[in-house]
Amino acid sequence: MSDTIGTVLITEEQIHARAKEIGKEIERDYAGKEIILVGILRGAVLWMADVMRNTNLDMTIDFMAVSSYGAATKSSGIVKINKDLESDIEGKDIIIVEDIVDSGVTLHYLEGYLMSRGAASVKLCSLLDKPEGRRVDIKADYVGFTVDDRFIVGYGLDYDQKYRNLPYITWLESE
């Protein structure tokens, strides 16, 4: 498969501005509370850092590595936890930070999984939302941007571990 990058869909400046807005929304929603941000490795790292820097609350962070894609461009529908949390989340308010909500399979699974471990609440914060790709009924509480049904890369999002380092959001065109 030969692939090329499309034009810039969302600039780094737009991403930073939206992270500031979402940080303020989270501050308002969790005023006086401590939260745990759970970043989904690897794609959410850049977005999570932006959200953290723009949220003035007591918080801790942890990470999970989960997969339903592998090297494919479509979700397999099977969620595999490759790295679980190190934190005790019982009774805690959790915000899962993800790069993109596409099929929704992974986040739907994680939401139920974290609640079954005793979380007080679980909300979802995603850089991108791709509603056309949805296979389960799930909606992120905090969304950076809505995108069309393309294979999106850049700003943490990858195709087979490539393109994560792009400072903007674009898509992959296959030839």
Tab-separated table of N, CA and C in Angstrom:
chain	number	residue	atom	x	y	z
A	1	MET	N	0.845	-1.189	0.000
A	1	MET	CA	0.000	0.000	0.000
A	1	MET	C	0.882	1.243	0.000
A	2	SER	N	0.683	2.086	-0.946
A	2	SER	CA	1.391	3.358	-0.989
A	2	SER	C	0.473	4.411	-0.393
A	3	ASP	N	1.009	5.259	0.473
A	3	ASP	CA	0.148	6.255	1.095
A	3	ASP	C	0.765	7.648	0.989
A	4	THR	N	-0.107	8.627	0.892
A	4	THR	CA	0.312	10.017	0.875
A	4	THR	C	-0.555	10.783	1.856
A	5	ILE	N	-0.032	11.917	2.284
A	5	ILE	CA	-0.718	12.760	3.258
A	5	ILE	C	-1.594	13.771	2.524
A	6	GLY	N	-2.803	13.967	3.044
A	6	GLY	CA	-3.694	14.980	2.487
A	6	GLY	C	-3.310	16.366	2.986
A	7	THR	N	-4.135	17.339	2.722
A	7	THR	CA	-3.878	18.701	3.181
A	7	THR	C	-4.211	18.831	4.670
A	8	VAL	N	-3.775	19.904	5.272
A	8	VAL	CA	-4.013	20.140	6.690
A	8	VAL	C	-5.514	20.362	6.925
A	9	LEU	N	-6.068	19.572	7.827
A	9	LEU	CA	-7.473	19.733	8.215
A	9	LEU	C	-7.608	20.651	9.424
A	10	ILE	N	-6.737	20.425	10.426
A	10	ILE	CA	-6.797	21.187	11.669
A	10	ILE	C	-5.369	21.562	12.044
A	11	THR	N	-5.137	22.842	12.239
A	11	THR	CA	-3.785	23.321	12.537
A	11	THR	C	-3.435	23.127	14.004
A	12	GLU	N	-2.161	23.215	14.285
A	12	GLU	CA	-1.682	23.135	15.661
A	12	GLU	C	-2.282	24.260	16.505
A	13	GLU	N	-2.405	25.440	15.929
A	13	GLU	CA	-2.980	26.586	16.644
A	13	GLU	C	-4.443	26.338	17.004
A	14	GLN	N	-5.190	25.747	16.083
A	14	GLN	CA	-6.589	25.430	16.357
A	14	GLN	C	-6.700	24.396	17.479
A	15	ILE	N	-5.804	23.410	17.471
A	15	ILE	CA	-5.808	22.378	18.505
A	15	ILE	C	-5.521	22.998	19.869
A	16	HIS	N	-4.518	23.861	19.937
A	16	HIS	CA	-4.177	24.499	21.220
A	16	HIS	C	-5.316	25.367	21.738
A	17	ALA	N	-5.966	26.097	20.848
A	17	ALA	CA	-7.089	26.947	21.256
A	17	ALA	C	-8.243	26.103	21.796
A	18	ARG	N	-8.519	24.986	21.139
A	18	ARG	CA	-9.618	24.121	21.595
A	18	ARG	C	-9.276	23.457	22.933
A	19	ALA	N	-8.007	23.104	23.136
A	19	ALA	CA	-7.589	22.520	24.418
A	19	ALA	C	-7.823	23.507	25.558
A	20	LYS	N	-7.587	24.788	25.320
A	20	LYS	CA	-7.851	25.805	26.350
A	20	LYS	C	-9.329	25.850	26.696
A	21	GLU	N	-10.186	25.807	25.679
A	21	GLU	CA	-11.629	25.834	25.918
A	21	GLU	C	-12.081	24.604	26.708
A	22	ILE	N	-11.586	23.447	26.320
A	22	ILE	CA	-11.976	22.217	27.012
A	22	ILE	C	-11.444	22.217	28.440
A	23	GLY	N	-10.229	22.710	28.651
A	23	GLY	CA	-9.687	22.823	30.006
A	23	GLY	C	-10.614	23.624	30.902
A	24	LYS	N	-11.161	24.720	30.388
A	24	LYS	CA	-12.094	25.551	31.166
A	24	LYS	C	-13.400	24.804	31.431
A	25	GLU	N	-13.878	24.024	30.447
A	25	GLU	CA	-15.098	23.232	30.646
A	25	GLU	C	-14.893	22.199	31.753
A	26	ILE	N	-13.756	21.528	31.734
A	26	ILE	CA	-13.450	20.524	32.759
A	26	ILE	C	-13.348	21.189	34.126
A	27	GLU	N	-12.704	22.347	34.207
A	27	GLU	CA	-12.610	23.084	35.480
A	27	GLU	C	-13.998	23.390	36.024
A	28	ARG	N	-14.884	23.828	35.168
A	28	ARG	CA	-16.248	24.158	35.589
A	28	ARG	C	-16.986	22.894	36.052
A	29	ASP	N	-16.863	21.801	35.299
A	29	ASP	CA	-17.587	20.571	35.615
A	29	ASP	C	-17.068	19.881	36.872
A	30	TYR	N	-15.778	20.059	37.188
A	30	TYR	CA	-15.167	19.354	38.312
A	30	TYR	C	-14.644	20.310	39.382
A	31	ALA	N	-15.224	21.480	39.484
A	31	ALA	CA	-14.781	22.465	40.481
A	31	ALA	C	-14.769	21.843	41.873
A	32	GLY	N	-13.625	21.969	42.549
A	32	GLY	CA	-13.483	21.457	43.895
A	32	GLY	C	-13.236	19.962	44.000
A	33	LYS	N	-13.110	19.289	42.877
A	33	LYS	CA	-12.880	17.838	42.886
A	33	LYS	C	-11.488	17.531	42.342
A	34	GLU	N	-11.019	16.357	42.695
A	34	GLU	CA	-9.774	15.842	42.122
A	34	GLU	C	-10.143	14.823	41.057
A	35	ILE	N	-9.460	14.888	39.931
A	35	ILE	CA	-9.751	13.971	38.838
A	35	ILE	C	-8.514	13.149	38.497
A	36	ILE	N	-8.764	12.038	37.817
A	36	ILE	CA	-7.681	11.249	37.239
A	36	ILE	C	-7.870	11.289	35.728
A	37	LEU	N	-6.866	11.813	35.036
A	37	LEU	CA	-6.866	11.746	33.579
A	37	LEU	C	-6.221	10.427	33.187
A	38	VAL	N	-6.918	9.662	32.373
A	38	VAL	CA	-6.400	8.382	31.898
A	38	VAL	C	-6.153	8.514	30.398
A	39	GLY	N	-4.893	8.626	30.032
A	39	GLY	CA	-4.516	8.743	28.632
A	39	GLY	C	-4.430	7.383	27.986
A	40	ILE	N	-4.967	7.308	26.772
A	40	ILE	CA	-4.918	6.060	26.021
A	40	ILE	C	-3.720	6.133	25.078
A	41	LEU	N	-2.737	5.296	25.389
A	41	LEU	CA	-1.490	5.273	24.630
A	41	LEU	C	-1.714	4.624	23.269
A	42	ARG	N	-1.070	5.105	22.291
A	42	ARG	CA	-0.068	6.138	22.295
A	42	ARG	C	-0.632	7.438	21.736
A	43	GLY	N	-1.693	7.323	21.009
A	43	GLY	CA	-2.209	8.453	20.251
A	43	GLY	C	-2.635	9.671	21.037
A	44	ALA	N	-3.045	9.494	22.288
A	44	ALA	CA	-3.606	10.608	23.052
A	44	ALA	C	-2.562	11.434	23.789
A	45	VAL	N	-1.297	11.073	23.710
A	45	VAL	CA	-0.268	11.723	24.523
A	45	VAL	C	-0.207	13.234	24.287
A	46	LEU	N	-0.134	13.674	23.045
A	46	LEU	CA	-0.032	15.115	22.766
A	46	LEU	C	-1.290	15.858	23.225
A	47	TRP	N	-2.448	15.323	22.907
A	47	TRP	CA	-3.718	15.942	23.287
A	47	TRP	C	-3.870	15.990	24.803
A	48	MET	N	-3.497	14.903	25.485
A	48	MET	CA	-3.590	14.871	26.937
A	48	MET	C	-2.706	15.947	27.560
A	49	ALA	N	-1.495	16.117	27.043
A	49	ALA	CA	-0.602	17.160	27.561
A	49	ALA	C	-1.234	18.531	27.389
A	50	ASP	N	-1.866	18.777	26.255
A	50	ASP	CA	-2.520	20.066	26.017
A	50	ASP	C	-3.674	20.292	26.989
A	51	VAL	N	-4.491	19.270	27.178
A	51	VAL	CA	-5.639	19.397	28.091
A	51	VAL	C	-5.144	19.622	29.524
A	52	MET	N	-4.132	18.853	29.949
A	52	MET	CA	-3.583	18.999	31.306
A	52	MET	C	-3.076	20.411	31.563
A	53	ARG	N	-2.317	20.935	30.610
A	53	ARG	CA	-1.733	22.282	30.777
A	53	ARG	C	-2.796	23.360	30.885
A	54	ASN	N	-3.985	23.074	30.390
A	54	ASN	CA	-5.042	24.071	30.360
A	54	ASN	C	-6.162	23.801	31.357
A	55	THR	N	-5.920	22.895	32.302
A	55	THR	CA	-6.916	22.569	33.316
A	55	THR	C	-6.316	22.837	34.685
A	56	ASN	N	-6.867	23.830	35.380
A	56	ASN	CA	-6.352	24.232	36.683
A	56	ASN	C	-7.158	23.544	37.791
A	57	LEU	N	-6.892	22.251	37.981
A	57	LEU	CA	-7.528	21.442	39.023
A	57	LEU	C	-6.489	20.501	39.601
A	58	ASP	N	-6.785	19.969	40.791
A	58	ASP	CA	-5.964	18.885	41.314
A	58	ASP	C	-6.227	17.664	40.451
A	59	MET	N	-5.165	17.050	39.952
A	59	MET	CA	-5.342	15.865	39.126
A	59	MET	C	-4.130	14.967	39.215
A	60	THR	N	-4.373	13.719	38.953
A	60	THR	CA	-3.304	12.762	38.739
A	60	THR	C	-3.517	12.189	37.342
A	61	ILE	N	-2.488	11.532	36.852
A	61	ILE	CA	-2.607	10.936	35.523
A	61	ILE	C	-2.185	9.476	35.574
A	62	ASP	N	-2.710	8.737	34.650
A	62	ASP	CA	-2.321	7.347	34.454
A	62	ASP	C	-2.542	7.051	32.979
A	63	PHE	N	-2.088	5.885	32.556
A	63	PHE	CA	-2.176	5.532	31.146
A	63	PHE	C	-2.633	4.094	30.981
A	64	MET	N	-3.329	3.870	29.896
A	64	MET	CA	-3.667	2.525	29.457
A	64	MET	C	-3.230	2.396	28.009
A	65	ALA	N	-2.867	1.196	27.632
A	65	ALA	CA	-2.605	0.899	26.221
A	65	ALA	C	-3.623	-0.148	25.810
A	66	VAL	N	-4.436	0.220	24.851
A	66	VAL	CA	-5.470	-0.678	24.344
A	66	VAL	C	-5.441	-0.644	22.834
A	67	SER	N	-5.967	-1.677	22.225
A	67	SER	CA	-5.932	-1.736	20.774
A	67	SER	C	-7.152	-2.455	20.241
A	68	SER	N	-7.666	-1.934	19.144
A	68	SER	CA	-8.656	-2.671	18.360
A	68	SER	C	-8.347	-2.522	16.870
A	69	TYR	N	-7.176	-1.953	16.550
A	69	TYR	CA	-6.807	-1.724	15.155
A	69	TYR	C	-5.623	-2.555	14.696
A	70	GLY	N	-4.535	-2.619	15.492
A	70	GLY	CA	-3.303	-3.226	15.003
A	70	GLY	C	-2.742	-2.375	13.877
A	71	ALA	N	-2.371	-2.984	12.763
A	71	ALA	CA	-1.834	-2.247	11.613
A	71	ALA	C	-2.905	-1.993	10.571
A	72	ALA	N	-4.163	-2.193	10.926
A	72	ALA	CA	-5.258	-2.021	9.977
A	72	ALA	C	-5.811	-0.601	10.041
A	73	THR	N	-6.652	-0.266	9.060
A	73	THR	CA	-7.292	1.047	9.049
A	73	THR	C	-8.740	0.969	9.539
A	74	LYS	N	-9.222	-0.200	9.879
A	74	LYS	CA	-10.559	-0.384	10.445
A	74	LYS	C	-10.440	-1.204	11.724
A	75	SER	N	-11.291	-0.877	12.693
A	75	SER	CA	-11.284	-1.586	13.974
A	75	SER	C	-11.669	-3.046	13.778
A	76	SER	N	-10.985	-3.922	14.503
A	76	SER	CA	-11.329	-5.349	14.473
A	76	SER	C	-12.575	-5.632	15.306
A	77	GLY	N	-12.901	-4.721	16.214
A	77	GLY	CA	-14.039	-4.919	17.108
A	77	GLY	C	-13.665	-5.653	18.384
A	78	ILE	N	-12.436	-6.126	18.475
A	78	ILE	CA	-11.964	-6.830	19.663
A	78	ILE	C	-10.992	-5.917	20.397
A	79	VAL	N	-11.302	-5.604	21.664
A	79	VAL	CA	-10.465	-4.710	22.449
A	79	VAL	C	-9.479	-5.539	23.258
A	80	LYS	N	-8.221	-5.158	23.163
A	80	LYS	CA	-7.165	-5.841	23.905
A	80	LYS	C	-6.481	-4.812	24.798
A	81	ILE	N	-6.403	-5.090	26.110
A	81	ILE	CA	-5.692	-4.216	27.038
A	81	ILE	C	-4.242	-4.679	27.095
A	82	ASN	N	-3.340	-3.839	26.605
A	82	ASN	CA	-1.915	-4.161	26.596
A	82	ASN	C	-1.205	-3.621	27.835
A	83	LYS	N	-1.740	-2.547	28.429
A	83	LYS	CA	-1.211	-1.967	29.671
A	83	LYS	C	-2.394	-1.444	30.459
A	84	ASP	N	-2.520	-1.912	31.676
A	84	ASP	CA	-3.630	-1.493	32.524
A	84	ASP	C	-3.175	-0.361	33.449
A	85	LEU	N	-4.119	0.223	34.155
A	85	LEU	CA	-3.834	1.304	35.090
A	85	LEU	C	-2.963	0.837	36.249
A	86	GLU	N	-2.185	1.744	36.772
A	86	GLU	CA	-1.419	1.485	37.987
A	86	GLU	C	-2.112	2.108	39.205
A	87	SER	N	-3.045	3.023	38.972
A	87	SER	CA	-3.734	3.743	40.045
A	87	SER	C	-4.943	2.973	40.564
A	88	ASP	N	-5.250	3.218	41.836
A	88	ASP	CA	-6.501	2.747	42.418
A	88	ASP	C	-7.556	3.775	42.035
A	89	ILE	N	-8.569	3.364	41.308
A	89	ILE	CA	-9.565	4.317	40.821
A	89	ILE	C	-10.884	4.239	41.583
A	90	GLU	N	-10.957	3.382	42.577
A	90	GLU	CA	-12.207	3.229	43.305
A	90	GLU	C	-12.639	4.559	43.920
A	91	GLY	N	-13.884	4.957	43.603
A	91	GLY	CA	-14.444	6.189	44.126
A	91	GLY	C	-13.918	7.458	43.474
A	92	LYS	N	-13.143	7.341	42.418
A	92	LYS	CA	-12.521	8.502	41.763
A	92	LYS	C	-13.275	8.901	40.494
A	93	ASP	N	-13.186	10.188	40.170
A	93	ASP	CA	-13.736	10.710	38.921
A	93	ASP	C	-12.668	10.591	37.844
A	94	ILE	N	-13.005	9.902	36.773
A	94	ILE	CA	-12.066	9.592	35.702
A	94	ILE	C	-12.463	10.335	34.430
A	95	ILE	N	-11.468	10.877	33.749
A	95	ILE	CA	-11.678	11.375	32.387
A	95	ILE	C	-10.723	10.605	31.492
A	96	ILE	N	-11.294	9.786	30.609
A	96	ILE	CA	-10.492	9.072	29.618
A	96	ILE	C	-10.138	10.074	28.526
A	97	VAL	N	-8.849	10.184	28.222
A	97	VAL	CA	-8.394	11.094	27.165
A	97	VAL	C	-7.946	10.234	25.990
A	98	GLU	N	-8.592	10.435	24.864
A	98	GLU	CA	-8.374	9.619	23.675
A	98	GLU	C	-8.078	10.516	22.478
A	99	ASP	N	-7.432	9.952	21.467
A	99	ASP	CA	-7.150	10.722	20.263
A	99	ASP	C	-8.371	10.855	19.360
A	100	ILE	N	-9.130	9.756	19.185
A	100	ILE	CA	-10.282	9.796	18.278
A	100	ILE	C	-11.342	8.799	18.715
A	101	VAL	N	-12.599	9.205	18.610
A	101	VAL	CA	-13.718	8.288	18.769
A	101	VAL	C	-14.179	7.956	17.359
A	102	ASP	N	-13.962	6.707	16.972
A	102	ASP	CA	-14.324	6.261	15.623
A	102	ASP	C	-15.453	5.250	15.742
A	103	SER	N	-15.131	3.976	15.785
A	103	SER	CA	-16.178	2.959	15.924
A	103	SER	C	-16.860	3.072	17.283
A	104	GLY	N	-16.110	3.560	18.288
A	104	GLY	CA	-16.634	3.668	19.647
A	104	GLY	C	-16.457	2.398	20.452
A	105	VAL	N	-16.026	1.323	19.814
A	105	VAL	CA	-15.899	0.024	20.478
A	105	VAL	C	-14.935	0.097	21.662
A	106	THR	N	-13.749	0.650	21.451
A	106	THR	CA	-12.742	0.702	22.507
A	106	THR	C	-13.227	1.531	23.691
A	107	LEU	N	-13.717	2.729	23.430
A	107	LEU	CA	-14.140	3.597	24.526
A	107	LEU	C	-15.367	3.059	25.258
A	108	HIS	N	-16.274	2.451	24.546
A	108	HIS	CA	-17.444	1.841	25.186
A	108	HIS	C	-16.982	0.742	26.136
A	109	TYR	N	-16.062	-0.070	25.685
A	109	TYR	CA	-15.514	-1.137	26.528
A	109	TYR	C	-14.818	-0.542	27.752
A	110	LEU	N	-13.949	0.457	27.538
A	110	LEU	CA	-13.192	1.040	28.647
A	110	LEU	C	-14.092	1.717	29.672
A	111	GLU	N	-15.122	2.387	29.202
A	111	GLU	CA	-16.056	3.047	30.115
A	111	GLU	C	-16.668	2.024	31.078
A	112	GLY	N	-17.145	0.920	30.549
A	112	GLY	CA	-17.715	-0.134	31.381
A	112	GLY	C	-16.675	-0.795	32.276
A	113	TYR	N	-15.495	-1.008	31.733
A	113	TYR	CA	-14.404	-1.632	32.484
A	113	TYR	C	-14.019	-0.784	33.699
A	114	LEU	N	-13.861	0.520	33.504
A	114	LEU	CA	-13.466	1.400	34.612
A	114	LEU	C	-14.583	1.538	35.644
A	115	MET	N	-15.814	1.588	35.199
A	115	MET	CA	-16.930	1.632	36.157
A	115	MET	C	-16.984	0.335	36.967
A	116	SER	N	-16.698	-0.795	36.330
A	116	SER	CA	-16.724	-2.072	37.051
A	116	SER	C	-15.600	-2.159	38.086
A	117	ARG	N	-14.575	-1.322	37.934
A	117	ARG	CA	-13.481	-1.279	38.909
A	117	ARG	C	-13.741	-0.257	40.015
A	118	GLY	N	-14.939	0.324	40.018
A	118	GLY	CA	-15.339	1.176	41.128
A	118	GLY	C	-15.182	2.665	40.924
A	119	ALA	N	-14.924	3.120	39.709
A	119	ALA	CA	-14.820	4.564	39.467
A	119	ALA	C	-16.142	5.236	39.839
A	120	ALA	N	-16.058	6.439	40.414
A	120	ALA	CA	-17.265	7.202	40.747
A	120	ALA	C	-17.960	7.677	39.486
A	121	SER	N	-17.164	8.095	38.511
A	121	SER	CA	-17.702	8.538	37.232
A	121	SER	C	-16.624	8.377	36.171
A	122	VAL	N	-17.071	8.243	34.930
A	122	VAL	CA	-16.159	8.162	33.792
A	122	VAL	C	-16.707	9.052	32.697
A	123	LYS	N	-15.883	10.025	32.278
A	123	LYS	CA	-16.228	10.863	31.140
A	123	LYS	C	-15.150	10.691	30.078
A	124	LEU	N	-15.487	11.077	28.866
A	124	LEU	CA	-14.597	10.905	27.735
A	124	LEU	C	-14.210	12.249	27.135
A	125	CYS	N	-12.915	12.425	26.902
A	125	CYS	CA	-12.384	13.630	26.268
A	125	CYS	C	-11.577	13.182	25.057
A	126	SER	N	-12.035	13.566	23.880
A	126	SER	CA	-11.369	13.119	22.660
A	126	SER	C	-10.982	14.312	21.796
A	127	LEU	N	-9.785	14.244	21.257
A	127	LEU	CA	-9.346	15.265	20.307
A	127	LEU	C	-10.285	15.303	19.112
A	128	LEU	N	-10.615	14.123	18.587
A	128	LEU	CA	-11.442	14.042	17.385
A	128	LEU	C	-12.625	13.109	17.586
A	129	ASP	N	-13.701	13.408	16.866
A	129	ASP	CA	-14.888	12.563	16.840
A	129	ASP	C	-15.224	12.292	15.381
A	130	LYS	N	-15.390	11.015	15.040
A	130	LYS	CA	-15.760	10.614	13.681
A	130	LYS	C	-17.084	9.850	13.749
A	131	PRO	N	-18.220	10.574	13.843
A	131	PRO	CA	-19.506	9.914	14.070
A	131	PRO	C	-19.907	8.921	12.978
A	132	GLU	N	-19.460	9.135	11.746
A	132	GLU	CA	-19.832	8.223	10.656
A	132	GLU	C	-19.265	6.819	10.857
A	133	GLY	N	-18.208	6.691	11.673
A	133	GLY	CA	-17.590	5.394	11.889
A	133	GLY	C	-18.198	4.593	13.026
A	134	ARG	N	-19.189	5.136	13.732
A	134	ARG	CA	-19.725	4.552	14.953
A	134	ARG	C	-20.344	3.181	14.725
A	135	ARG	N	-19.951	2.231	15.596
A	135	ARG	CA	-20.551	0.891	15.610
A	135	ARG	C	-21.294	0.639	16.911
A	136	VAL	N	-21.028	1.457	17.931
A	136	VAL	CA	-21.754	1.374	19.200
A	136	VAL	C	-22.197	2.783	19.582
A	137	ASP	N	-23.217	2.854	20.425
A	137	ASP	CA	-23.760	4.145	20.837
A	137	ASP	C	-22.905	4.723	21.965
A	138	ILE	N	-22.061	5.679	21.627
A	138	ILE	CA	-21.224	6.341	22.623
A	138	ILE	C	-20.990	7.774	22.164
A	139	LYS	N	-20.906	8.672	23.138
A	139	LYS	CA	-20.695	10.083	22.829
A	139	LYS	C	-19.667	10.634	23.806
A	140	ALA	N	-18.645	11.302	23.264
A	140	ALA	CA	-17.639	11.920	24.123
A	140	ALA	C	-18.231	13.146	24.805
A	141	ASP	N	-17.798	13.386	26.039
A	141	ASP	CA	-18.277	14.534	26.808
A	141	ASP	C	-17.558	15.814	26.405
A	142	TYR	N	-16.302	15.680	26.004
A	142	TYR	CA	-15.484	16.814	25.574
A	142	TYR	C	-14.847	16.431	24.241
A	143	VAL	N	-15.165	17.196	23.198
A	143	VAL	CA	-14.671	16.884	21.853
A	143	VAL	C	-13.937	18.084	21.290
A	144	GLY	N	-12.736	17.819	20.797
A	144	GLY	CA	-11.982	18.874	20.141
A	144	GLY	C	-12.612	19.260	18.816
A	145	PHE	N	-12.723	18.299	17.899
A	145	PHE	CA	-13.200	18.558	16.545
A	145	PHE	C	-13.911	17.323	15.998
A	146	THR	N	-14.889	17.561	15.128
A	146	THR	CA	-15.556	16.476	14.416
A	146	THR	C	-14.947	16.389	13.024
A	147	VAL	N	-14.658	15.149	12.592
A	147	VAL	CA	-14.025	14.930	11.292
A	147	VAL	C	-14.856	13.972	10.450
A	148	ASP	N	-14.618	14.039	9.142
A	148	ASP	CA	-15.280	13.140	8.196
A	148	ASP	C	-14.713	11.735	8.308
A	149	ASP	N	-15.356	10.815	7.610
A	149	ASP	CA	-14.950	9.412	7.634
A	149	ASP	C	-13.754	9.179	6.708
A	150	ARG	N	-12.587	9.606	7.182
A	150	ARG	CA	-11.314	9.379	6.505
A	150	ARG	C	-10.374	8.766	7.526
A	151	PHE	N	-9.255	8.214	7.065
A	151	PHE	CA	-8.274	7.705	8.006
A	151	PHE	C	-7.376	8.862	8.409
A	152	ILE	N	-7.576	9.361	9.626
A	152	ILE	CA	-6.932	10.569	10.125
A	152	ILE	C	-5.570	10.228	10.742
A	153	VAL	N	-4.576	11.098	10.471
A	153	VAL	CA	-3.248	10.960	11.067
A	153	VAL	C	-2.750	12.330	11.512
A	154	GLY	N	-1.709	12.312	12.308
A	154	GLY	CA	-1.084	13.535	12.790
A	154	GLY	C	-1.463	13.840	14.218
A	155	TYR	N	-0.654	14.635	14.871
A	155	TYR	CA	-0.859	15.073	16.252
A	155	TYR	C	-1.156	13.894	17.180
A	156	GLY	N	-0.363	12.851	17.031
A	156	GLY	CA	-0.505	11.667	17.869
A	156	GLY	C	-1.166	10.493	17.177
A	157	LEU	N	-2.005	10.762	16.202
A	157	LEU	CA	-2.692	9.683	15.495
A	157	LEU	C	-1.768	9.110	14.426
A	158	ASP	N	-1.856	7.782	14.258
A	158	ASP	CA	-0.894	7.131	13.382
A	158	ASP	C	-1.551	6.191	12.389
A	159	TYR	N	-0.743	5.770	11.439
A	159	TYR	CA	-1.018	4.608	10.615
A	159	TYR	C	0.215	3.733	10.730
A	160	ASP	N	0.066	2.575	11.363
A	160	ASP	CA	1.177	1.640	11.548
A	160	ASP	C	2.391	2.332	12.180
A	161	GLN	N	2.125	3.154	13.196
A	161	GLN	CA	3.126	3.887	13.990
A	161	GLN	C	3.783	5.057	13.257
A	162	LYS	N	3.324	5.404	12.081
A	162	LYS	CA	3.878	6.535	11.333
A	162	LYS	C	2.954	7.748	11.472
A	163	TYR	N	3.513	8.935	11.286
A	163	TYR	CA	2.796	10.218	11.197
A	163	TYR	C	2.359	10.813	12.533
A	164	ARG	N	2.653	10.159	13.663
A	164	ARG	CA	2.269	10.704	14.966
A	164	ARG	C	2.895	12.075	15.218
A	165	ASN	N	4.063	12.304	14.661
A	165	ASN	CA	4.826	13.517	14.942
A	165	ASN	C	4.382	14.733	14.136
A	166	LEU	N	3.450	14.588	13.234
A	166	LEU	CA	2.967	15.758	12.502
A	166	LEU	C	2.325	16.734	13.483
A	167	PRO	N	2.609	18.031	13.375
A	167	PRO	CA	2.072	19.001	14.346
A	167	PRO	C	0.649	19.465	14.009
A	168	TYR	N	-0.033	18.770	13.141
A	168	TYR	CA	-1.385	19.127	12.690
A	168	TYR	C	-2.143	17.835	12.389
A	169	ILE	N	-3.428	17.978	12.087
A	169	ILE	CA	-4.282	16.852	11.728
A	169	ILE	C	-4.481	16.845	10.214
A	170	THR	N	-4.315	15.675	9.619
A	170	THR	CA	-4.531	15.489	8.193
A	170	THR	C	-5.118	14.097	7.995
A	171	TRP	N	-5.133	13.602	6.784
A	171	TRP	CA	-5.639	12.268	6.531
A	171	TRP	C	-4.689	11.527	5.606
A	172	LEU	N	-4.881	10.237	5.569
A	172	LEU	CA	-4.061	9.370	4.739
A	172	LEU	C	-4.822	9.046	3.471
A	173	GLU	N	-4.185	9.280	2.354
A	173	GLU	CA	-4.768	8.934	1.054
A	173	GLU	C	-4.056	7.693	0.538
A	174	SER	N	-4.811	6.667	0.179
A	174	SER	CA	-4.218	5.440	-0.335
A	174	SER	C	-4.264	5.442	-1.858
A	175	GLU	N	-3.206	4.898	-2.424
A	175	GLU	CA	-3.152	4.800	-3.888
A	175	GLU	C	-3.285	3.360	-4.303
